Amino acid sequence: MVFKTIFSIKQKDMTKNQREKRLSQLKKILVIGSGGRENSIAWALSKHKSIEQIYVCPGNAGTSNFEKCICIDPQSEDQEKIILECLKLQVDLVVIGPEVPLAEGLTNKMRESGLTVFGPCKEGAQLEASKGWAKELMIENNIPTANYWAAFSEKEALDILQRFNKPLVIKADGLAAGKGVVVCESIEQSKKAIKEIFSGKFGSAGEKVLLEERIEGPEVSIFALCDGEKLVVLPPAQDHKRLLEGDKGPNTGGMGAYAPAQLINQQDLQDLTELILIPTLKGLKERKIDYRGVIYAGLMLTSSGPKVIEFNCRFGDPECQALMPLMGEEFGSVLLACARGELEHAPKLTFHNICSVCVVASSEGYPENPRKGDQINLNYDLDPSLQVFHAGTTLDKFNNIITSGGRVLSVVAQGENFEKAFNLAYKNLEKIEFDGMHFRKDIGYQVRNNKN
Ligand code: AMP
Ligand code: GLY
């Protein structure tokens, strides 16, 4: 606490020049997480000349493929140990990738220890960690979203369903690793989903259930980097949530993405910023939340206008992998400025004018029961427009790279148009193999000529 007071006085006394200089002197960063998202953030930051070292905790088998990037212990999720490590390494900035540590309050504890963190505090992470909380914030701030009803017991939920007498979308309120939403085709399916959630399928995440009207339309994701007061909007991205081609099969964390999404133009993005992102940040401020991190809004463009389907309190995975190659040199300074609440002093974030695409290779059994331990052969081309970001990978005792999770690799490529970018990504996917490897051949069907 004493440390914190000294720290804030120092900040207050700084001149504008000192602040700007400090933002450009970012040297050591620690990224929390082990997925493709964190691998791509580390890669993007490694491009900055001033940055000397990027630690990824715990990282994966691909982390050290990139200049200046290394994995560090603790491998554990022990927050105290991670904080001690950050203090020992004297990192200038911590970037927290996944939602779980954010919802558990890692940011709060880190800030109390004097660390500078990009990622919202526990209170702000409720935007993702409680769908009911996010809905209330949307309604209070006139942010368009699907109509919904909240239920705290199976009986209450079944009564609501009976009253409406049509299939509703059933959502567990809390974090459920992307599996807590069932888009139901029939009333029977809605009943089954309600019963499953209240019987404890998602633990405490399912103590409250939202029943939502089903809406229709293409989906697109928009993102803002926030410093509590101001925000910077990133190019929109298109995710592909279903496991199989033709948007069939179960929902996954995401099987591929591309950016900038073509469904909305620059003017639409400006309008959506005013309609959704600015009011969300305002709503957070009104709740006394100093939100310093990503606001991710998943939208559906319905015939009656855009509606928010979900908020996330972090970068999307795999959208992040497609977005990172678009970031200009200023990316690291902008993250630091957000974390310090000083976006007004940050350089303007620029974006490369190219098309960037990501295709995810997943393991046998994903998403329900991914198999681990398959050896991976990586023979891809060395090409500055191609990145292979690791996610569920690790090294065995012989130093072979083996699978260790559901989404194993993200193959990311850029080109002057989407056709070229996808051709490069798919050409290289053919050179990567592991037993049970699966990828969708139709990622980007919306923007490709050859629609497979
Ligand atoms: P979420 O986990 O909230 O992103 O939801 C997963 C997916 O379920 C979304 O990407 C949508 O495709 C679908 N979904 C969620 N809510 C609705 C809704 N109210 N109507 C139709 N589809 C929905
Ligand atoms: N790709 C969607 C997510 O990260 O939640």
GROMACS .gro file of C-alpha atoms and ligand atoms in nm:
model
  480
    1MET     CA    1   0.000   0.000   0.000
    2VAL     CA    2   0.282   0.242   0.090
    3PHE     CA    3   0.441   0.153  -0.240
    4LYS     CA    4   0.116   0.231  -0.421
    5THR     CA    5   0.090   0.579  -0.270
    6ILE     CA    6   0.445   0.672  -0.368
    7PHE     CA    7   0.378   0.534  -0.715
    8SER     CA    8   0.068   0.746  -0.771
    9ILE     CA    9   0.234   1.067  -0.651
   10LYS     CA   10   0.519   1.006  -0.894
   11GLN     CA   11   0.270   0.962  -1.180
   12LYS     CA   12   0.083   1.279  -1.097
   13ASP     CA   13   0.396   1.492  -1.094
   14MET     CA   14   0.510   1.387  -1.440
   15THR     CA   15   0.512   1.633  -1.726
   16LYS     CA   16   0.350   1.554  -2.060
   17ASN     CA   17   0.694   1.503  -2.215
   18GLN     CA   18   0.802   1.266  -1.943
   19ARG     CA   19   0.487   1.060  -1.987
   20GLU     CA   20   0.532   1.037  -2.364
   21LYS     CA   21   0.897   0.941  -2.326
   22ARG     CA   22   0.815   0.675  -2.070
   23LEU     CA   23   0.559   0.515  -2.303
   24SER     CA   24   0.826   0.478  -2.570
   25GLN     CA   25   1.068   0.316  -2.324
   26LEU     CA   26   0.885  -0.007  -2.277
   27LYS     CA   27   1.152  -0.274  -2.227
   28LYS     CA   28   1.023  -0.577  -2.040
   29ILE     CA   29   0.678  -0.728  -2.078
   30LEU     CA   30   0.521  -1.034  -1.925
   31VAL     CA   31   0.230  -1.199  -2.106
   32ILE     CA   32   0.007  -1.434  -1.905
   33GLY     CA   33  -0.138  -1.733  -2.090
   34SER     CA   34  -0.048  -2.036  -2.298
   35GLY     CA   35  -0.265  -2.014  -2.608
   36GLY     CA   36  -0.231  -1.900  -2.967
   37ARG     CA   37  -0.360  -1.558  -2.862
   38GLU     CA   38  -0.071  -1.506  -2.619
   39ASN     CA   39   0.179  -1.648  -2.868
   40SER     CA   40   0.065  -1.391  -3.124
   41ILE     CA   41   0.068  -1.101  -2.875
   42ALA     CA   42   0.427  -1.191  -2.779
   43TRP     CA   43   0.523  -1.208  -3.148
   44ALA     CA   44   0.367  -0.867  -3.222
   45LEU     CA   45   0.544  -0.708  -2.926
   46SER     CA   46   0.876  -0.866  -3.027
   47LYS     CA   47   0.872  -0.648  -3.340
   48HIS     CA   48   0.915  -0.333  -3.131
   49LYS     CA   49   1.272  -0.212  -3.132
   50SER     CA   50   1.268  -0.072  -2.779
   51ILE     CA   51   1.136  -0.394  -2.624
   52GLU     CA   52   1.419  -0.609  -2.492
   53GLN     CA   53   1.247  -0.908  -2.340
   54ILE     CA   54   0.905  -1.070  -2.350
   55TYR     CA   55   0.832  -1.331  -2.086
   56VAL     CA   56   0.534  -1.559  -2.142
   57CYS     CA   57   0.392  -1.736  -1.839
   58PRO     CA   58   0.354  -2.028  -1.887
   59GLY     CA   59   0.368  -2.005  -2.272
   60ASN     CA   60   0.398  -2.313  -2.492
   61ALA     CA   61   0.643  -2.499  -2.717
   62GLY     CA   62   0.632  -2.217  -2.974
   63THR     CA   63   0.703  -1.921  -2.745
   64SER     CA   64   1.081  -1.916  -2.786
   65ASN     CA   65   1.056  -1.941  -3.167
   66PHE     CA   66   1.026  -1.563  -3.164
   67GLU     CA   67   1.310  -1.325  -3.098
   68LYS     CA   68   1.323  -1.193  -2.739
   69CYS     CA   69   1.043  -1.429  -2.623
   70ILE     CA   70   1.090  -1.686  -2.348
   71CYS     CA   71   0.865  -1.901  -2.130
   72ILE     CA   72   0.897  -1.859  -1.759
   73ASP     CA   73   0.793  -2.041  -1.446
   74PRO     CA   74   0.581  -2.055  -1.245
   75GLN     CA   75   0.389  -2.295  -1.462
   76SER     CA   76   0.130  -2.301  -1.188
   77GLU     CA   77  -0.171  -2.073  -1.165
   78ASP     CA   78  -0.051  -1.954  -0.827
   79GLN     CA   79  -0.119  -1.580  -0.840
   80GLU     CA   80   0.118  -1.490  -0.557
   81LYS     CA   81   0.408  -1.668  -0.727
   82ILE     CA   82   0.338  -1.498  -1.058
   83ILE     CA   83   0.329  -1.157  -0.892
   84LEU     CA   84   0.659  -1.222  -0.713
   85GLU     CA   85   0.814  -1.325  -1.044
   86CYS     CA   86   0.691  -1.005  -1.214
   87LEU     CA   87   0.836  -0.794  -0.935
   88LYS     CA   88   1.165  -0.982  -0.946
   89LEU     CA   89   1.193  -0.939  -1.323
   90GLN     CA   90   1.097  -0.570  -1.291
   91VAL     CA   91   0.861  -0.588  -1.587
   92ASP     CA   92   0.725  -0.259  -1.722
   93LEU     CA   93   0.394  -0.411  -1.830
   94VAL     CA   94   0.188  -0.727  -1.772
   95VAL     CA   95  -0.061  -0.831  -2.041
   96ILE     CA   96  -0.319  -1.084  -1.923
   97GLY     CA   97  -0.454  -1.295  -2.213
   98PRO     CA   98  -0.730  -1.528  -2.084
   99GLU     CA   99  -1.057  -1.443  -1.909
  100VAL     CA  100  -1.023  -1.675  -1.608
  101PRO     CA  101  -0.738  -1.492  -1.429
  102LEU     CA  102  -0.909  -1.160  -1.509
  103ALA     CA  103  -1.236  -1.280  -1.356
  104GLU     CA  104  -1.045  -1.414  -1.056
  105GLY     CA  105  -0.895  -1.072  -0.986
  106LEU     CA  106  -0.530  -1.120  -1.091
  107THR     CA  107  -0.526  -0.760  -1.217
  108ASN     CA  108  -0.651  -0.628  -0.881
  109LYS     CA  109  -0.376  -0.810  -0.692
  110MET     CA  110  -0.108  -0.708  -0.940
  111ARG     CA  111  -0.207  -0.341  -0.926
  112GLU     CA  112  -0.203  -0.353  -0.546
  113SER     CA  113   0.157  -0.475  -0.577
  114GLY     CA  114   0.247  -0.178  -0.797
  115LEU     CA  115   0.251  -0.360  -1.131
  116THR     CA  116   0.120  -0.200  -1.451
  117VAL     CA  117  -0.139  -0.429  -1.607
  118PHE     CA  118  -0.324  -0.439  -1.938
  119GLY     CA  119  -0.645  -0.629  -1.857
  120PRO     CA  120  -0.948  -0.524  -1.654
  121CYS     CA  121  -0.991  -0.573  -1.282
  122LYS     CA  122  -1.229  -0.838  -1.148
  123GLU     CA  123  -1.522  -0.595  -1.140
  124GLY     CA  124  -1.472  -0.504  -1.508
  125ALA     CA  125  -1.424  -0.867  -1.611
  126GLN     CA  126  -1.788  -0.927  -1.516
  127LEU     CA  127  -1.864  -0.798  -1.865
  128GLU     CA  128  -1.770  -1.152  -1.972
  129ALA     CA  129  -1.791  -1.347  -1.644
  130SER     CA  130  -2.160  -1.272  -1.584
  131LYS     CA  131  -2.386  -1.257  -1.886
  132GLY     CA  132  -2.669  -1.123  -1.666
  133TRP     CA  133  -2.448  -0.839  -1.537
  134ALA     CA  134  -2.351  -0.752  -1.895
  135LYS     CA  135  -2.717  -0.753  -2.003
  136GLU     CA  136  -2.808  -0.510  -1.723
  137LEU     CA  137  -2.526  -0.280  -1.826
  138MET     CA  138  -2.646  -0.294  -2.188
  139ILE     CA  139  -3.005  -0.216  -2.096
  140GLU     CA  140  -2.906   0.074  -1.869
  141ASN     CA  141  -2.702   0.223  -2.155
  142ASN     CA  142  -2.942   0.156  -2.445
  143ILE     CA  143  -2.703  -0.087  -2.611
  144PRO     CA  144  -2.898  -0.308  -2.852
  145THR     CA  145  -2.907  -0.677  -2.756
  146ALA     CA  146  -3.145  -0.974  -2.775
  147ASN     CA  147  -3.437  -0.976  -2.526
  148TYR     CA  148  -3.379  -1.205  -2.230
  149TRP     CA  149  -3.514  -1.341  -1.905
  150ALA     CA  150  -3.305  -1.450  -1.605
  151ALA     CA  151  -3.387  -1.755  -1.392
  152PHE     CA  152  -3.232  -1.877  -1.067
  153SER     CA  153  -3.394  -2.222  -1.058
  154GLU     CA  154  -3.494  -2.493  -1.301
  155LYS     CA  155  -3.861  -2.437  -1.224
  156GLU     CA  156  -3.837  -2.065  -1.286
  157ALA     CA  157  -3.660  -2.126  -1.619
  158LEU     CA  158  -3.910  -2.392  -1.733
  159ASP     CA  159  -4.200  -2.160  -1.641
  160ILE     CA  160  -4.052  -1.884  -1.858
  161LEU     CA  161  -4.006  -2.132  -2.144
  162GLN     CA  162  -4.366  -2.248  -2.112
  163ARG     CA  163  -4.491  -1.890  -2.112
  164PHE     CA  164  -4.313  -1.816  -2.441
  165ASN     CA  165  -4.383  -2.155  -2.592
  166LYS     CA  166  -4.099  -2.130  -2.845
  167PRO     CA  167  -3.736  -2.245  -2.845
  168LEU     CA  168  -3.511  -1.997  -2.663
  169VAL     CA  169  -3.131  -1.967  -2.651
  170ILE     CA  170  -3.014  -2.100  -2.314
  171LYS     CA  171  -2.702  -1.951  -2.151
  172ALA     CA  172  -2.521  -2.029  -1.827
  173ASP     CA  173  -2.454  -1.693  -1.660
  174GLY     CA  174  -2.087  -1.754  -1.574
  175LEU     CA  175  -1.769  -1.864  -1.750
  176ALA     CA  176  -1.806  -2.205  -1.913
  177ALA     CA  177  -1.505  -2.223  -2.148
  178GLY     CA  178  -1.722  -2.129  -2.447
  179LYS     CA  179  -1.961  -2.421  -2.390
  180GLY     CA  180  -2.232  -2.253  -2.185
  181VAL     CA  181  -2.456  -2.144  -2.475
  182VAL     CA  182  -2.711  -2.366  -2.650
  183VAL     CA  183  -2.888  -2.224  -2.954
  184CYS     CA  184  -3.198  -2.442  -2.945
  185GLU     CA  185  -3.401  -2.562  -3.242
  186SER     CA  186  -3.690  -2.696  -3.033
  187ILE     CA  187  -3.862  -2.641  -2.697
  188GLU     CA  188  -3.747  -2.991  -2.596
  189GLN     CA  189  -3.385  -2.892  -2.659
  190SER     CA  190  -3.431  -2.574  -2.452
  191LYS     CA  191  -3.575  -2.784  -2.166
  192LYS     CA  192  -3.283  -3.026  -2.185
  193ALA     CA  193  -3.027  -2.741  -2.178
  194ILE     CA  194  -3.199  -2.583  -1.874
  195LYS     CA  195  -3.199  -2.914  -1.687
  196GLU     CA  196  -2.835  -2.981  -1.768
  197ILE     CA  197  -2.720  -2.640  -1.649
  198PHE     CA  198  -2.918  -2.658  -1.323
  199SER     CA  199  -2.794  -3.011  -1.260
  200GLY     CA  200  -2.444  -2.865  -1.227
  201LYS     CA  201  -2.286  -2.918  -1.570
  202PHE     CA  202  -2.097  -2.588  -1.537
  203GLY     CA  203  -2.070  -2.572  -1.158
  204SER     CA  204  -2.136  -2.229  -1.008
  205ALA     CA  205  -2.135  -2.073  -1.360
  206GLY     CA  206  -2.481  -2.230  -1.400
  207GLU     CA  207  -2.647  -2.108  -1.079
  208LYS     CA  208  -2.823  -1.848  -1.291
  209VAL     CA  209  -2.947  -1.903  -1.645
  210LEU     CA  210  -3.040  -1.656  -1.916
  211LEU     CA  211  -3.313  -1.743  -2.162
  212GLU     CA  212  -3.269  -1.534  -2.474
  213GLU     CA  213  -3.478  -1.475  -2.783
  214ARG     CA  214  -3.308  -1.626  -3.087
  215ILE     CA  215  -3.191  -1.362  -3.330
  216GLU     CA  216  -3.050  -1.408  -3.679
  217GLY     CA  217  -2.791  -1.253  -3.901
  218PRO     CA  218  -2.420  -1.261  -3.984
  219GLU     CA  219  -2.178  -1.221  -3.693
  220VAL     CA  220  -1.881  -0.989  -3.660
  221SER     CA  221  -1.651  -0.899  -3.371
  222ILE     CA  222  -1.535  -0.548  -3.279
  223PHE     CA  223  -1.266  -0.451  -3.029
  224ALA     CA  224  -1.155  -0.148  -2.832
  225LEU     CA  225  -0.839  -0.095  -2.630
  226CYS     CA  226  -0.944   0.111  -2.328
  227ASP     CA  227  -0.763   0.314  -2.063
  228GLY     CA  228  -1.064   0.361  -1.834
  229GLU     CA  229  -1.164   0.688  -2.001
  230LYS     CA  230  -1.081   0.667  -2.369
  231LEU     CA  231  -1.062   0.397  -2.628
  232VAL     CA  232  -0.893   0.301  -2.955
  233VAL     CA  233  -1.087   0.082  -3.197
  234LEU     CA  234  -0.918  -0.206  -3.381
  235PRO     CA  235  -1.014  -0.342  -3.725
  236PRO     CA  236  -1.317  -0.576  -3.703
  237ALA     CA  237  -1.266  -0.951  -3.732
  238GLN     CA  238  -1.468  -1.249  -3.844
  239ASP     CA  239  -1.458  -1.561  -3.627
  240HIS     CA  240  -1.573  -1.914  -3.729
  241LYS     CA  241  -1.712  -2.078  -3.419
  242ARG     CA  242  -1.839  -2.412  -3.550
  243LEU     CA  243  -1.611  -2.714  -3.574
  244LEU     CA  244  -1.706  -2.825  -3.925
  245GLU     CA  245  -1.724  -2.682  -4.275
  246GLY     CA  246  -2.045  -2.504  -4.371
  247ASP     CA  247  -2.073  -2.374  -4.011
  248LYS     CA  248  -2.189  -2.715  -3.893
  249GLY     CA  249  -2.108  -2.920  -3.584
  250PRO     CA  250  -2.058  -2.809  -3.225
  251ASN     CA  251  -1.950  -2.464  -3.112
  252THR     CA  252  -1.578  -2.430  -3.042
  253GLY     CA  253  -1.355  -2.150  -2.914
  254GLY     CA  254  -1.306  -2.060  -3.282
  255MET     CA  255  -1.165  -2.253  -3.579
  256GLY     CA  256  -1.040  -1.959  -3.783
  257ALA     CA  257  -1.068  -1.587  -3.836
  258TYR     CA  258  -0.983  -1.308  -4.071
  259ALA     CA  259  -0.940  -0.934  -4.045
  260PRO     CA  260  -1.041  -0.675  -4.139
  261ALA     CA  261  -1.391  -0.824  -4.162
  262GLN     CA  262  -1.563  -0.706  -4.479
  263LEU     CA  263  -1.917  -0.708  -4.344
  264ILE     CA  264  -1.879  -0.358  -4.206
  265ASN     CA  265  -1.702  -0.058  -4.353
  266GLN     CA  266  -1.520   0.227  -4.181
  267GLN     CA  267  -1.839   0.430  -4.138
  268ASP     CA  268  -2.024   0.128  -3.989
  269LEU     CA  269  -1.735   0.078  -3.746
  270GLN     CA  270  -1.759   0.442  -3.643
  271ASP     CA  271  -2.135   0.405  -3.592
  272LEU     CA  272  -2.089   0.084  -3.391
  273THR     CA  273  -1.828   0.256  -3.176
  274GLU     CA  274  -2.084   0.523  -3.089
  275LEU     CA  275  -2.371   0.280  -3.049
  276ILE     CA  276  -2.191   0.009  -2.851
  277LEU     CA  277  -1.828   0.061  -2.747
  278ILE     CA  278  -1.846   0.416  -2.607
  279PRO     CA  279  -2.171   0.351  -2.412
  280THR     CA  280  -2.019   0.029  -2.271
  281LEU     CA  281  -1.715   0.215  -2.139
  282LYS     CA  282  -1.943   0.487  -2.006
  283GLY     CA  283  -2.157   0.223  -1.830
  284LEU     CA  284  -1.845   0.074  -1.673
  285LYS     CA  285  -1.731   0.418  -1.554
  286GLU     CA  286  -2.073   0.483  -1.402
  287ARG     CA  287  -2.023   0.164  -1.204
  288LYS     CA  288  -1.692   0.312  -1.080
  289ILE     CA  289  -1.492   0.063  -1.286
  290ASP     CA  290  -1.160   0.187  -1.425
  291TYR     CA  291  -1.159  -0.050  -1.723
  292ARG     CA  292  -0.808  -0.083  -1.872
  293GLY     CA  293  -0.807  -0.359  -2.128
  294VAL     CA  294  -0.996  -0.494  -2.428
  295ILE     CA  295  -1.370  -0.460  -2.475
  296TYR     CA  296  -1.465  -0.726  -2.728
  297ALA     CA  297  -1.822  -0.711  -2.855
  298GLY     CA  298  -1.955  -1.007  -3.053
  299LEU     CA  299  -2.233  -0.873  -3.275
  300MET     CA  300  -2.510  -1.011  -3.487
  301LEU     CA  301  -2.619  -0.789  -3.775
  302THR     CA  302  -2.994  -0.852  -3.771
  303SER     CA  303  -3.259  -0.714  -4.005
  304SER     CA  304  -3.353  -0.471  -3.727
  305GLY     CA  305  -2.995  -0.352  -3.675
  306PRO     CA  306  -2.680  -0.472  -3.496
  307LYS     CA  307  -2.721  -0.645  -3.159
  308VAL     CA  308  -2.463  -0.752  -2.903
  309ILE     CA  309  -2.454  -1.130  -2.852
  310GLU     CA  310  -2.173  -1.133  -2.599
  311PHE     CA  311  -1.895  -0.929  -2.447
  312ASN     CA  312  -1.549  -1.057  -2.375
  313CYS     CA  313  -1.301  -0.882  -2.149
  314ARG     CA  314  -0.992  -0.983  -2.353
  315PHE     CA  315  -0.874  -1.040  -2.709
  316GLY     CA  316  -1.059  -1.314  -2.896
  317ASP     CA  317  -0.881  -1.636  -2.983
  318PRO     CA  318  -0.828  -1.689  -3.282
  319GLU     CA  319  -0.928  -1.332  -3.383
  320CYS     CA  320  -0.621  -1.200  -3.203
  321GLN     CA  321  -0.387  -1.414  -3.416
  322ALA     CA  322  -0.535  -1.261  -3.734
  323LEU     CA  323  -0.527  -0.908  -3.588
  324MET     CA  324  -0.171  -0.898  -3.453
  325PRO     CA  325   0.000  -0.882  -3.796
  326LEU     CA  326  -0.207  -0.570  -3.870
  327MET     CA  327  -0.073  -0.375  -3.571
  328GLY     CA  328   0.166  -0.086  -3.628
  329GLU     CA  329   0.489  -0.031  -3.433
  330GLU     CA  330   0.302   0.166  -3.167
  331PHE     CA  331   0.108  -0.137  -3.038
  332GLY     CA  332   0.323  -0.193  -2.727
  333SER     CA  333   0.318   0.176  -2.630
  334VAL     CA  334  -0.060   0.184  -2.672
  335LEU     CA  335  -0.107  -0.119  -2.445
  336LEU     CA  336   0.118   0.046  -2.186
  337ALA     CA  337  -0.073   0.373  -2.218
  338CYS     CA  338  -0.403   0.189  -2.161
  339ALA     CA  339  -0.259   0.012  -1.858
  340ARG     CA  340  -0.143   0.346  -1.717
  341GLY     CA  341  -0.467   0.528  -1.796
  342GLU     CA  342  -0.275   0.759  -2.030
  343LEU     CA  343  -0.411   0.691  -2.376
  344GLU     CA  344  -0.415   1.062  -2.452
  345HIS     CA  345  -0.033   1.061  -2.444
  346ALA     CA  346   0.003   0.751  -2.661
  347PRO     CA  347   0.115   0.758  -3.024
  348LYS     CA  348  -0.167   0.701  -3.272
  349LEU     CA  349  -0.208   0.329  -3.334
  350THR     CA  350  -0.170   0.255  -3.704
  351PHE     CA  351  -0.278  -0.057  -3.892
  352HIS     CA  352  -0.111  -0.222  -4.190
  353ASN     CA  353  -0.328  -0.211  -4.496
  354ILE     CA  354  -0.328  -0.585  -4.568
  355CYS     CA  355  -0.556  -0.885  -4.532
  356SER     CA  356  -0.471  -1.123  -4.249
  357VAL     CA  357  -0.614  -1.470  -4.199
  358CYS     CA  358  -0.591  -1.748  -3.944
  359VAL     CA  359  -0.677  -2.118  -3.974
  360VAL     CA  360  -0.674  -2.328  -3.657
  361ALA     CA  361  -0.550  -2.687  -3.653
  362SER     CA  362  -0.718  -2.879  -3.371
  363SER     CA  363  -0.660  -3.221  -3.221
  364GLU     CA  364  -0.867  -3.539  -3.245
  365GLY     CA  365  -1.172  -3.516  -3.019
  366TYR     CA  366  -1.183  -3.135  -2.989
  367PRO     CA  367  -1.393  -2.969  -2.846
  368GLU     CA  368  -1.542  -3.240  -2.623
  369ASN     CA  369  -1.244  -3.458  -2.542
  370PRO     CA  370  -0.921  -3.352  -2.715
  371ARG     CA  371  -0.648  -3.613  -2.739
  372LYS     CA  372  -0.301  -3.516  -2.622
  373GLY     CA  373   0.048  -3.648  -2.690
  374ASP     CA  374   0.054  -3.669  -3.072
  375GLN     CA  375   0.386  -3.574  -3.228
  376ILE     CA  376   0.374  -3.272  -3.460
  377ASN     CA  377   0.579  -3.240  -3.779
  378LEU     CA  378   0.629  -2.878  -3.874
  379ASN     CA  379   0.773  -2.826  -4.222
  380TYR     CA  380   0.623  -2.494  -4.316
  381ASP     CA  381   0.791  -2.232  -4.539
  382LEU     CA  382   0.992  -1.948  -4.396
  383ASP     CA  383   0.799  -1.653  -4.529
  384PRO     CA  384   0.763  -1.307  -4.370
  385SER     CA  385   0.390  -1.317  -4.452
  386LEU     CA  386   0.337  -1.642  -4.261
  387GLN     CA  387   0.329  -1.711  -3.887
  388VAL     CA  388   0.264  -2.040  -3.714
  389PHE     CA  389   0.142  -1.961  -3.364
  390HIS     CA  390   0.143  -2.246  -3.115
  391ALA     CA  391  -0.139  -2.308  -2.865
  392GLY     CA  392  -0.183  -2.662  -2.727
  393THR     CA  393   0.179  -2.771  -2.778
  394THR     CA  394   0.452  -2.886  -2.544
  395LEU     CA  395   0.786  -3.069  -2.560
  396ASP     CA  396   0.823  -3.434  -2.460
  397LYS     CA  397   1.133  -3.569  -2.285
  398PHE     CA  398   1.305  -3.617  -2.624
  399ASN     CA  399   1.233  -3.254  -2.719
  400ASN     CA  400   0.971  -3.352  -2.976
  401ILE     CA  401   0.684  -3.107  -3.013
  402ILE     CA  402   0.363  -3.283  -2.914
  403THR     CA  403  -0.001  -3.185  -2.883
  404SER     CA  404  -0.121  -3.085  -2.536
  405GLY     CA  405  -0.464  -2.931  -2.593
  406GLY     CA  406  -0.765  -2.887  -2.820
  407ARG     CA  407  -0.657  -2.605  -3.044
  408VAL     CA  408  -0.297  -2.692  -3.133
  409LEU     CA  409  -0.171  -2.439  -3.389
  410SER     CA  410  -0.290  -2.125  -3.565
  411VAL     CA  411  -0.155  -2.085  -3.916
  412VAL     CA  412  -0.168  -1.714  -3.997
  413ALA     CA  413  -0.092  -1.547  -4.330
  414GLN     CA  414  -0.115  -1.206  -4.491
  415GLY     CA  415  -0.166  -1.093  -4.847
  416GLU     CA  416  -0.276  -0.797  -5.054
  417ASN     CA  417  -0.611  -0.974  -5.081
  418PHE     CA  418  -0.784  -1.254  -4.891
  419GLU     CA  419  -0.739  -1.504  -5.173
  420LYS     CA  420  -0.359  -1.474  -5.154
  421ALA     CA  421  -0.354  -1.482  -4.776
  422PHE     CA  422  -0.572  -1.793  -4.755
  423ASN     CA  423  -0.372  -1.966  -5.030
  424LEU     CA  424  -0.053  -1.913  -4.832
  425ALA     CA  425  -0.210  -2.036  -4.508
  426TYR     CA  426  -0.364  -2.348  -4.664
  427LYS     CA  427  -0.051  -2.432  -4.865
  428ASN     CA  428   0.143  -2.442  -4.539
  429LEU     CA  429  -0.123  -2.630  -4.346
  430GLU     CA  430  -0.065  -2.914  -4.593
  431LYS     CA  431   0.296  -2.930  -4.472
  432ILE     CA  432   0.206  -2.964  -4.104
  433GLU     CA  433   0.094  -3.298  -3.968
  434PHE     CA  434  -0.004  -3.478  -3.653
  435ASP     CA  435  -0.232  -3.774  -3.593
  436GLY     CA  436  -0.595  -3.663  -3.569
  437MET     CA  437  -0.521  -3.313  -3.703
  438HIS     CA  438  -0.837  -3.131  -3.811
  439PHE     CA  439  -0.888  -2.794  -3.976
  440ARG     CA  440  -1.175  -2.633  -4.165
  441LYS     CA  441  -1.103  -2.592  -4.534
  442ASP     CA  442  -1.362  -2.317  -4.574
  443ILE     CA  443  -1.239  -2.049  -4.335
  444GLY     CA  444  -1.303  -1.715  -4.502
  445TYR     CA  445  -1.566  -1.855  -4.741
  446GLN     CA  446  -1.735  -1.517  -4.707
  447VAL     CA  447  -1.444  -1.337  -4.878
  448ARG     CA  448  -1.290  -1.599  -5.107
  449ASN     CA  449  -1.365  -1.652  -5.474
  450ASN     CA  450  -1.298  -2.023  -5.457
  451LYS     CA  451  -1.562  -2.102  -5.198
  452ASN     CA  452  -1.470  -2.473  -5.156
  453AMP     P1  453  -2.139  -1.695  -2.710
  453AMP     O1  454  -2.067  -1.806  -2.637
  453AMP     O2  455  -2.221  -1.606  -2.624
  453AMP     O3  456  -2.049  -1.626  -2.806
  453AMP     O4  457  -2.242  -1.769  -2.807
  453AMP     C1  458  -2.196  -1.864  -2.899
  453AMP     C2  459  -2.271  -1.849  -3.027
  453AMP     O5  460  -2.409  -1.876  -3.004
  453AMP     C3  461  -2.269  -1.711  -3.090
  453AMP     O6  462  -2.157  -1.687  -3.166
  453AMP     C4  463  -2.394  -1.715  -3.174
  453AMP     O7  464  -2.367  -1.781  -3.297
  453AMP     C5  465  -2.488  -1.801  -3.094
  453AMP     N1  466  -2.583  -1.717  -3.017
  453AMP     C6  467  -2.566  -1.662  -2.894
  453AMP     N2  468  -2.673  -1.592  -2.858
  453AMP     C7  469  -2.763  -1.602  -2.958
  453AMP     C8  470  -2.895  -1.550  -2.980
  453AMP     N3  471  -2.957  -1.476  -2.889
  453AMP     N4  472  -2.954  -1.582  -3.096
  453AMP     C9  473  -2.893  -1.659  -3.190
  453AMP     N5  474  -2.770  -1.709  -3.176
  453AMP    C10  475  -2.704  -1.682  -3.061
  454GLY     N1  476  -1.323  -1.665  -3.060
  454GLY     C1  477  -1.413  -1.626  -2.962
  454GLY     C2  478  -1.358  -1.601  -2.828
  454GLY     O1  479  -1.239  -1.582  -2.813
  454GLY     O2  480  -1.435  -1.598  -2.735
   0.00000   0.00000   0.00000
